[in-house]
PDB file of C-alpha atoms in Angstrom:
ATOM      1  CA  UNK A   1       4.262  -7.367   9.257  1.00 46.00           C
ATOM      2  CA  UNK A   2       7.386  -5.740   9.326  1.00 50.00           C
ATOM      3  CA  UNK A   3      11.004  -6.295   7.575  1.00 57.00           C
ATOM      4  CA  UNK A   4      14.547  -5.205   8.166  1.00 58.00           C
ATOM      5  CA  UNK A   5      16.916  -3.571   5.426  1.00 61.00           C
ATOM      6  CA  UNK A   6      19.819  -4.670   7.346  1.00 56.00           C
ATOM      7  CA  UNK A   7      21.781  -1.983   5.703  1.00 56.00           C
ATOM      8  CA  UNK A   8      22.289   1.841   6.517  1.00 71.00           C
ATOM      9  CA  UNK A   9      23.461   3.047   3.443  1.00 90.00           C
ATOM     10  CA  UNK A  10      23.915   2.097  -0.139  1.00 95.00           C
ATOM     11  CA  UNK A  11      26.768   3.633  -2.179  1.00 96.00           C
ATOM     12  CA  UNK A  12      28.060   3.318  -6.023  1.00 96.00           C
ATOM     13  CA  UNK A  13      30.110   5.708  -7.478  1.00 95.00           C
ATOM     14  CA  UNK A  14      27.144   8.663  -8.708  1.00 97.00           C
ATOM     15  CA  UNK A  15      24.908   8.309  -5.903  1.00 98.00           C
ATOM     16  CA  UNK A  16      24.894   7.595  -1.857  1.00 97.00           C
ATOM     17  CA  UNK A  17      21.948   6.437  -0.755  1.00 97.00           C
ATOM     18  CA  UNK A  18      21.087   7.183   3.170  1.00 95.00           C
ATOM     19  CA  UNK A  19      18.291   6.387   5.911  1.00 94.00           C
ATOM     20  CA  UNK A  20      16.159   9.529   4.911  1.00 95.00           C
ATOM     21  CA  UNK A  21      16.353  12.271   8.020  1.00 94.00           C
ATOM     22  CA  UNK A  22      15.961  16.012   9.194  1.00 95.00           C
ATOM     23  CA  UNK A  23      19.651  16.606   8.183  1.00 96.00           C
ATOM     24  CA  UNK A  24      18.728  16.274   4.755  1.00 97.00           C
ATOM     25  CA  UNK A  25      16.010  19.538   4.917  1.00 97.00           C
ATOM     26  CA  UNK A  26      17.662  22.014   3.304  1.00 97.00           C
ATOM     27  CA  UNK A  27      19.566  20.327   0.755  1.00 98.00           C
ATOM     28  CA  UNK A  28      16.622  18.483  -0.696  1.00 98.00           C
ATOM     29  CA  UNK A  29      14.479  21.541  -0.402  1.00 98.00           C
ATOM     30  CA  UNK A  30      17.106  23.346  -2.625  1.00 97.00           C
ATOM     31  CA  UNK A  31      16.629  20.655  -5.141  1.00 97.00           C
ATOM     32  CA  UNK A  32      12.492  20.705  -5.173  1.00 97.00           C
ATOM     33  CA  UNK A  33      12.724  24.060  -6.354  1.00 97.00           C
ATOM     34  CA  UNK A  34      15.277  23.718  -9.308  1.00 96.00           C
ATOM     35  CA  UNK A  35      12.711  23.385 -12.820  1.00 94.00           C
ATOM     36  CA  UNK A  36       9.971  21.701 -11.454  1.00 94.00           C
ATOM     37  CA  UNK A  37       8.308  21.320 -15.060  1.00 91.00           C
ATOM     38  CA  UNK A  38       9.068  17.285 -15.024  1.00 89.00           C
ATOM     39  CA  UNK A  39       6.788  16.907 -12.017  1.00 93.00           C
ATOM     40  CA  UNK A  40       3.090  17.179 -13.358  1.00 89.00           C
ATOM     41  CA  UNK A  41       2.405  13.785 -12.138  1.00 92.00           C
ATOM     42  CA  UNK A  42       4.843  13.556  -9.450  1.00 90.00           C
ATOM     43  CA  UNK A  43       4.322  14.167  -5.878  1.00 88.00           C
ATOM     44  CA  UNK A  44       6.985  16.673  -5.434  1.00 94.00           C
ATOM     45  CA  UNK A  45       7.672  19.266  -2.394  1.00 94.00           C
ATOM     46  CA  UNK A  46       7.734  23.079  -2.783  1.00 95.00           C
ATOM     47  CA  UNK A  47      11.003  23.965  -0.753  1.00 96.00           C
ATOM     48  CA  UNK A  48       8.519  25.559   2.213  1.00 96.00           C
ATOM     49  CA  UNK A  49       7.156  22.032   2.105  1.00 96.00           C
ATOM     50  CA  UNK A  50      10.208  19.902   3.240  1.00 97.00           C
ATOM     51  CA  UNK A  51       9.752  19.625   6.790  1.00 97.00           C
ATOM     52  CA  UNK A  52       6.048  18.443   6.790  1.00 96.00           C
ATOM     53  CA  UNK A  53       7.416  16.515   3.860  1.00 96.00           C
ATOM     54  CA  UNK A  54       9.669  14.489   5.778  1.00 97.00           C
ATOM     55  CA  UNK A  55       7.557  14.307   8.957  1.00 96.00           C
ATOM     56  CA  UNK A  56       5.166  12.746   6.916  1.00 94.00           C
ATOM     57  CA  UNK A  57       7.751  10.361   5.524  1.00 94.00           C
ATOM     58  CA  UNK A  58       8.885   9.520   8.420  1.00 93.00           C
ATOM     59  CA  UNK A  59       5.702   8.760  10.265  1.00 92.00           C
ATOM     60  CA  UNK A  60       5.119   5.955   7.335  1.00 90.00           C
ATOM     61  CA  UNK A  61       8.432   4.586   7.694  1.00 91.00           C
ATOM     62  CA  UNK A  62       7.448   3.848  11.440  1.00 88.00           C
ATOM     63  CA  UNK A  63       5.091   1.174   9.943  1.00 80.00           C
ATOM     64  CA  UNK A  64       7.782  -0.601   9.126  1.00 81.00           C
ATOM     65  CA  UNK A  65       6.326  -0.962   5.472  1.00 87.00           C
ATOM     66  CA  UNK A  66       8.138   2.042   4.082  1.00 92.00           C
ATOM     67  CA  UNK A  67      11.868   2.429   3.842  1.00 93.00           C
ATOM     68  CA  UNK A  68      12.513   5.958   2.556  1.00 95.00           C
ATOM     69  CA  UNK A  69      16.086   7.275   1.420  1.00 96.00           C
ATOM     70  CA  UNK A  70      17.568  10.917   0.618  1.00 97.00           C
ATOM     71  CA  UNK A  71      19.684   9.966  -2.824  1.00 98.00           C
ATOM     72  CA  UNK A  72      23.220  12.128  -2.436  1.00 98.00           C
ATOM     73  CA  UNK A  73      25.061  13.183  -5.162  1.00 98.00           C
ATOM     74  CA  UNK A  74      28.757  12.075  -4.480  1.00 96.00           C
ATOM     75  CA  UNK A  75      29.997  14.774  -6.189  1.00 95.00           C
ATOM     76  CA  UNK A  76      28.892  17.303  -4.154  1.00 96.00           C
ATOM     77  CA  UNK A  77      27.466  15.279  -1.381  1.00 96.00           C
ATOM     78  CA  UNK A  78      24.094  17.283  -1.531  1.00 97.00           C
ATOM     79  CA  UNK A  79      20.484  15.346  -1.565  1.00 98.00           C
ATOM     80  CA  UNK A  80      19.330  15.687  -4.903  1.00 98.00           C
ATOM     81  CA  UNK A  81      16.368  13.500  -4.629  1.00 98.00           C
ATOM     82  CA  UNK A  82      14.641  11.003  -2.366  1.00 97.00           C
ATOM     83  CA  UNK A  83      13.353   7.463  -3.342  1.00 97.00           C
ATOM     84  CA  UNK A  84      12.225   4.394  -1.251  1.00 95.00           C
ATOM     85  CA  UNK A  85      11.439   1.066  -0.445  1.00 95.00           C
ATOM     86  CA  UNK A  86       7.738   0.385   0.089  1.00 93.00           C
ATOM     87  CA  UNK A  87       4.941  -2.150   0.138  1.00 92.00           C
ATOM     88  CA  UNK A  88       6.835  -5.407   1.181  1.00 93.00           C
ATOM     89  CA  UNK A  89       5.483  -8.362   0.456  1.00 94.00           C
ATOM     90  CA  UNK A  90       5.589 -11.960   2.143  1.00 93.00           C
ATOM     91  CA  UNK A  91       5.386 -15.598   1.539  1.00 93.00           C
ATOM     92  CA  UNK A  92       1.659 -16.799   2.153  1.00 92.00           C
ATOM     93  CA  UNK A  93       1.060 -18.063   5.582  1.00 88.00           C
ATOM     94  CA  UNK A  94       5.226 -16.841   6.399  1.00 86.00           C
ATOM     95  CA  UNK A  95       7.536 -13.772   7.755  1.00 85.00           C
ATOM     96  CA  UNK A  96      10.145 -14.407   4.427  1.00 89.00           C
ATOM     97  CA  UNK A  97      10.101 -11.015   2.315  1.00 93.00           C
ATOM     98  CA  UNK A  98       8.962 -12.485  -1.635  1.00 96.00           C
ATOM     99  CA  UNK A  99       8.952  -8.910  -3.149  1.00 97.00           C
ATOM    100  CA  UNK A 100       8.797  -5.128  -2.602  1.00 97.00           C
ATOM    101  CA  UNK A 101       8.065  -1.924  -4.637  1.00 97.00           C
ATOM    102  CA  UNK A 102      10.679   0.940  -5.019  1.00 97.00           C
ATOM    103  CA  UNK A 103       8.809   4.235  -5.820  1.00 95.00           C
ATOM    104  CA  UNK A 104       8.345   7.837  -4.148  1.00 95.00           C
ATOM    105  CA  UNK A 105      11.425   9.110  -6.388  1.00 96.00           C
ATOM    106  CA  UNK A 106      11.914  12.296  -7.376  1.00 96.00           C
ATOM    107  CA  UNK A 107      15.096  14.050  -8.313  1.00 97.00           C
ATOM    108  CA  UNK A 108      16.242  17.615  -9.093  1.00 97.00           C
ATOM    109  CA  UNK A 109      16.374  18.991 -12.254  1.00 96.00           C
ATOM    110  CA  UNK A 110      20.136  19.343 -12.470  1.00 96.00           C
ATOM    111  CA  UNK A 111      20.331  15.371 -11.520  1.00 97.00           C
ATOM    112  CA  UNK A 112      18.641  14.333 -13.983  1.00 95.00           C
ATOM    113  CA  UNK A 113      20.017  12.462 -17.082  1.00 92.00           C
ATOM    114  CA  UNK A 114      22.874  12.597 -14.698  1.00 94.00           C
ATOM    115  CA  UNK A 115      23.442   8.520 -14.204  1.00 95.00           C
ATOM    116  CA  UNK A 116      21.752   8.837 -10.624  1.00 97.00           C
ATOM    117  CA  UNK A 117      18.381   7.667 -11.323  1.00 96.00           C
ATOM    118  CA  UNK A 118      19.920   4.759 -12.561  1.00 96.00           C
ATOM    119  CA  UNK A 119      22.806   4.136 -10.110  1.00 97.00           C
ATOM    120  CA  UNK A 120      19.999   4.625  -7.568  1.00 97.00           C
ATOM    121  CA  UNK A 121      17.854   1.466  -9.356  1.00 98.00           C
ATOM    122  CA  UNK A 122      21.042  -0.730  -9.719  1.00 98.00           C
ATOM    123  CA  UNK A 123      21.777  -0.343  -5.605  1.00 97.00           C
ATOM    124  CA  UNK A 124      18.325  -0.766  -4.889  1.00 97.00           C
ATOM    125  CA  UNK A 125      17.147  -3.859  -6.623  1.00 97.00           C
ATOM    126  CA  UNK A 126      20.820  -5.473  -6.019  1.00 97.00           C
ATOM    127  CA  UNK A 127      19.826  -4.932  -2.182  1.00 95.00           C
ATOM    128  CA  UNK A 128      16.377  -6.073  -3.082  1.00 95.00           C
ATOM    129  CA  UNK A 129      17.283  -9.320  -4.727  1.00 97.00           C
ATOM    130  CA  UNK A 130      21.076 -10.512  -3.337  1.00 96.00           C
ATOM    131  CA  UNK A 131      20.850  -8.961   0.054  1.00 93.00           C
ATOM    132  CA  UNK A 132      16.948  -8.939   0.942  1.00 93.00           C
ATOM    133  CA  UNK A 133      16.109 -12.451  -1.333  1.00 94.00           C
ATOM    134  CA  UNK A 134      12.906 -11.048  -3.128  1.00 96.00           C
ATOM    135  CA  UNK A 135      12.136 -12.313  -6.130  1.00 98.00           C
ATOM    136  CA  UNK A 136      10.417  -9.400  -7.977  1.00 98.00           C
ATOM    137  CA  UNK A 137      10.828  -5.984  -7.487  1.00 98.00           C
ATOM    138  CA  UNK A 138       7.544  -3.548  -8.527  1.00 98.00           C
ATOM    139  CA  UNK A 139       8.115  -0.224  -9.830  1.00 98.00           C
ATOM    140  CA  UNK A 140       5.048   1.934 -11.068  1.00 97.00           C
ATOM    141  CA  UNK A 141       3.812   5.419 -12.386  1.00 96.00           C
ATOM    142  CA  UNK A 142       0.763   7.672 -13.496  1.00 95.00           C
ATOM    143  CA  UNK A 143      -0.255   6.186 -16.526  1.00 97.00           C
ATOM    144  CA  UNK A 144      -0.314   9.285 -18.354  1.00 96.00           C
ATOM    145  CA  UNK A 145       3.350   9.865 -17.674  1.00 94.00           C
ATOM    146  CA  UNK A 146       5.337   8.868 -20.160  1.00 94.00           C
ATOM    147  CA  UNK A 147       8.527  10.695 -19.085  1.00 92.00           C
ATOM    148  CA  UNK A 148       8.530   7.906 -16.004  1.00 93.00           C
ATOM    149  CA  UNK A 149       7.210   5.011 -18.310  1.00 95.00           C
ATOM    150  CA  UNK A 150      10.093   5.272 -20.590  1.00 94.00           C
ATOM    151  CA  UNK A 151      12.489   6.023 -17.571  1.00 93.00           C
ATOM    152  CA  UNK A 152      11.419   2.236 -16.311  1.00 96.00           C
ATOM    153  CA  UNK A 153      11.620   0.811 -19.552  1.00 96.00           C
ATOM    154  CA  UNK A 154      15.344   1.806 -19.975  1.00 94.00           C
ATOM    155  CA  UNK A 155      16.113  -0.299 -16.406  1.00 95.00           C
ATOM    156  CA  UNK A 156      15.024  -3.165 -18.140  1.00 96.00           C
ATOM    157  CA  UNK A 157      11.756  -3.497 -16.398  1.00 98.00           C
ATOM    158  CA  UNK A 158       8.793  -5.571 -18.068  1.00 98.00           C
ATOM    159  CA  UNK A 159       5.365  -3.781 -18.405  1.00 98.00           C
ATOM    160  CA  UNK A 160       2.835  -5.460 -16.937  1.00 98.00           C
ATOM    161  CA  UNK A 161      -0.421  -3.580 -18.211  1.00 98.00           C
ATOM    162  CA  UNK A 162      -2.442  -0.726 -16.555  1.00 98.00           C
ATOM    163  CA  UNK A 163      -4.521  -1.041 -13.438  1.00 97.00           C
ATOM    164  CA  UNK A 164      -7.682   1.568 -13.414  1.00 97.00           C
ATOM    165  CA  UNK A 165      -8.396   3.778 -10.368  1.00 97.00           C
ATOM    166  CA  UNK A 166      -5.869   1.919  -8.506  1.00 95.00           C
ATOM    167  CA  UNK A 167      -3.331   4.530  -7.168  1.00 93.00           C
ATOM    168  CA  UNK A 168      -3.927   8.618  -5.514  1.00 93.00           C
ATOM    169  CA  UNK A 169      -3.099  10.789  -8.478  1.00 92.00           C
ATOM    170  CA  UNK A 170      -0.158  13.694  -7.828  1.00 90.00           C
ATOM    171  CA  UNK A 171      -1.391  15.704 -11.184  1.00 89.00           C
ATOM    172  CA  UNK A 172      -2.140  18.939 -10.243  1.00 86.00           C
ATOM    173  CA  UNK A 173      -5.894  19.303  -9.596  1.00 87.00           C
ATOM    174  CA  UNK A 174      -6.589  15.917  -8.756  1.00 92.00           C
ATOM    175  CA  UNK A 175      -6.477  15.780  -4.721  1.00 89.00           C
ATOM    176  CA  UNK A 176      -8.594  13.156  -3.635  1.00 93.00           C
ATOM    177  CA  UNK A 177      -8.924  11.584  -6.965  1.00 96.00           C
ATOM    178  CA  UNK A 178      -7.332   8.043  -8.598  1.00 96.00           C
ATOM    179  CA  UNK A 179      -4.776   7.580 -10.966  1.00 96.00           C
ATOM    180  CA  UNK A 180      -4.610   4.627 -13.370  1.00 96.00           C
ATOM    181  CA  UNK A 181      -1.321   3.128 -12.547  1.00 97.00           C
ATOM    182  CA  UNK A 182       1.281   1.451 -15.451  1.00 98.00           C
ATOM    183  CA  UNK A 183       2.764  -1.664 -13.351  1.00 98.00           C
ATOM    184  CA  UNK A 184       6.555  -3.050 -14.229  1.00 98.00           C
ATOM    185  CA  UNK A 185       8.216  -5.175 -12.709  1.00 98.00           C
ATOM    186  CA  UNK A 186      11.602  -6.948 -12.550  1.00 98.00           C
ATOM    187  CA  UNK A 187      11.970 -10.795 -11.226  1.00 98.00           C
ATOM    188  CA  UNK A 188      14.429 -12.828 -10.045  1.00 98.00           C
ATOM    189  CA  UNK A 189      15.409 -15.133 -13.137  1.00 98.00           C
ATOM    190  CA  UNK A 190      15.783 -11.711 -15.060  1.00 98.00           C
ATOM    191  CA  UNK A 191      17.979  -9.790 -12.577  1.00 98.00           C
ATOM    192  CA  UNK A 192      21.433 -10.699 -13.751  1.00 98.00           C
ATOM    193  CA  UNK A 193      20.614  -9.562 -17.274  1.00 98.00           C
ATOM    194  CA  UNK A 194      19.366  -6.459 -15.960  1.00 98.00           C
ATOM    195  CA  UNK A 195      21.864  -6.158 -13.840  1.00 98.00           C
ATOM    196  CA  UNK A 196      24.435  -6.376 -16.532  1.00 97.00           C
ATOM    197  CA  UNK A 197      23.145  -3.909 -19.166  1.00 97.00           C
ATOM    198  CA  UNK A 198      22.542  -1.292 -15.635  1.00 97.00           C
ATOM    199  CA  UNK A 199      26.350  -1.944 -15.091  1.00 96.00           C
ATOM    200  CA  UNK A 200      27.343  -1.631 -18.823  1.00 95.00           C
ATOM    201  CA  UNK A 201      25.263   1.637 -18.983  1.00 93.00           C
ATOM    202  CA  UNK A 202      26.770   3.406 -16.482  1.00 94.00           C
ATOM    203  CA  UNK A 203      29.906   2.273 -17.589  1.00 92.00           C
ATOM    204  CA  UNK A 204      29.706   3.827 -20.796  1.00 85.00           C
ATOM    205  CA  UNK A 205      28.303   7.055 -19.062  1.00 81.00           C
ATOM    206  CA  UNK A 206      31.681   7.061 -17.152  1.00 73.00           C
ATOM    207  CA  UNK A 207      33.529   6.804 -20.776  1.00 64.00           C
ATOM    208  CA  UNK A 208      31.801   9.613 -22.247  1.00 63.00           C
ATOM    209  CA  UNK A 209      32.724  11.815 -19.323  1.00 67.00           C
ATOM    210  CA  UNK A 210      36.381  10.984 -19.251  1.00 54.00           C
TER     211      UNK A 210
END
């Protein structure tokens, strides 16, 4: 089963989030080879790795189970990153979208601790929850990497325990092997706190750059 995002792009005032494509190539293979030492249990591109990259991203998206986006800085209007929608879920026995994952981030170095990883969340689970009518959004990581735990944590997402062997690792090494995977989540009833601390967040990020 498929869904629609019914929505090109999503914009705030950090990041500009767009339909993933060959356009974005060189930009984003730029940004894959900034300091890659936050990656050891990411799956992230080299730069000579980009096109197969996206091919490969692309192909899923053609399932119509995986919704990937290049994340744009607005500043510069480079790709910095990627992220995506994936894993949509539906009512029992239905064709009504109940909840969907956003993983397969990754951001360069220098966009980082920027705001954009958060901007990015805020757009995505507002289009998740007031556009698309889900009523939990997933998020999860390598259980090992803390860097990413704590990352989810600060979005306001609830830790949900660890599930063993359940995901491919990234780590370096590990090809063919299974990760244990951290789960978080964030439901519906809970959205418009989170929603309101995201805001408030980036808000005060915006002060302390004036």
């Amino acid at each position: 089963m498929t869904f629609d995002l019914g929505e090109p792009a999503l914009t705030g005032s950090l990041v500009r989030l767009e339909p993933l494509s060959a356009n974005h190539a060189e930009d984003l293979a730029s940004a894959a080879e900034e300091d890659r030492s936050a990656y050891g249990f990411t799956g992230v591109p080299r730069g000579r790795e980009i096109d197969e990259y996206l091919a490969a991203h692309l192909q899923r998206a053609e399932g119509g189970r995986f919704t990937p986006f290049a994340q744009l800085r607005r500043q510069d209007g480079r790709a910095v990153g990627c992220t995506a929608y994936w894993d949509p879920r539906f009512w029992p026995g239905g064709t009504e979208l109940c909840a969907i994952e956003i993983g397969w981030t990754w951001l360069a170095a220098s966009a980082q601790r920027t705001g954009i990883n958060t901007e990015s969340k805020l757009l995505l689970m507002e289009h998740a929850f007031e556009t698309l009518g889900v009523v939990r959004v997933d998020f999860k990581t390598d259980a090992r990497n803390e860097r990413s735990r704590r990352a989810i944590e600060r979005l306001g997402a609830t830790f949900e325990g660890v599930l063993r062997s359940w995901s491919p690792s990234h780590a370096p090494g590990e090809d063919g092997l299974l990760r244990d995977s951290a789960m978080f989540s964030v439901i519906a009833s809970e959205w418009p706190t989170v929603k309101g601390s995201l805001r408030r967040h980036l808000a005060h990020l915006g002060q302390s750059r004036a």
